[in-house]
């Protein structure tokens, strides 16, 4: 069941989103060639806890870190590793979340590391913009599928792939709540959006085909064809007017 948040719950989620936005802004400053993904995770956890929050990803269904760090052909859920370092030319997705007084916020950003290829740069730009194309339709009275269709149409207009096996989600006291939010068109319109719904919308876009596979660690999702992948996510609030982006 999709929950409608009260004004008090929305205020708590606003604060969770504000804190998470600050965490992402600071994390972006440490993304440089030579840093280990484990060090990024350490910095992320310290920042979240220093704000009085709990890192929502740590130990979630057994995930061993506070931030998913996915590099190049990794779509999502990459596990930080002290022996893995960012290199010039990489693109890296940082996906993390916080719990503030029992309420969650979830957001992801893909960063470029030094000088990257034109394809990599374009992929990161289009992935981010596809989120904003989608939320043009995130208004009370519209249907969930309006968001999904807009994301897919924009990403595919550049020849990119839209991952089918992973989707966005509702969010609140739980990280994953109803509804599921695909980034591609469905046959059904989906639920009608209503003010007070809080959603995590997260395009996952590839430079090649949309097919993905899970690696042996059970977490990391990679593109089957080895093409680059990019991920962009925010927690948003449906209102009677324009959507409010809580984690920006």
CSV table of C-alpha atoms in Angstrom, one decimal, residues 13-14 16-22 24 105-109 131 199 232-237 244-248:
chain,number,residue,atom,x,y,z
A,13,UNK,CA,11.8,13.6,5.6
A,14,UNK,CA,12.8,17.1,4.5
A,16,UNK,CA,16.7,13.7,6.2
A,17,UNK,CA,16.8,14.9,2.6
A,18,UNK,CA,18.7,18.1,3.5
A,19,UNK,CA,21.3,16.1,5.5
A,20,UNK,CA,21.7,13.6,2.6
A,21,UNK,CA,22.1,16.4,0.1
A,22,UNK,CA,25.0,17.8,2.2
A,24,UNK,CA,26.5,14.0,-1.3
A,105,UNK,CA,16.1,9.6,2.4
A,106,UNK,CA,17.8,7.9,-0.5
A,107,UNK,CA,19.9,9.5,-3.3
A,108,UNK,CA,22.6,8.7,-5.9
A,109,UNK,CA,25.0,10.7,-8.0
A,131,UNK,CA,15.4,12.2,-13.8
A,199,UNK,CA,9.2,8.5,-3.9
A,232,UNK,CA,21.0,9.4,-10.6
A,233,UNK,CA,18.5,9.4,-7.8
A,234,UNK,CA,16.6,11.7,-5.5
A,235,UNK,CA,13.8,11.4,-2.9
A,236,UNK,CA,10.9,13.6,-3.9
A,237,UNK,CA,7.6,14.7,-2.4
A,244,UNK,CA,9.6,19.0,-4.1
A,245,UNK,CA,13.0,17.4,-4.3
A,246,UNK,CA,13.9,16.6,-0.7
A,247,UNK,CA,17.5,15.4,-1.3
A,248,UNK,CA,18.8,18.3,-3.5
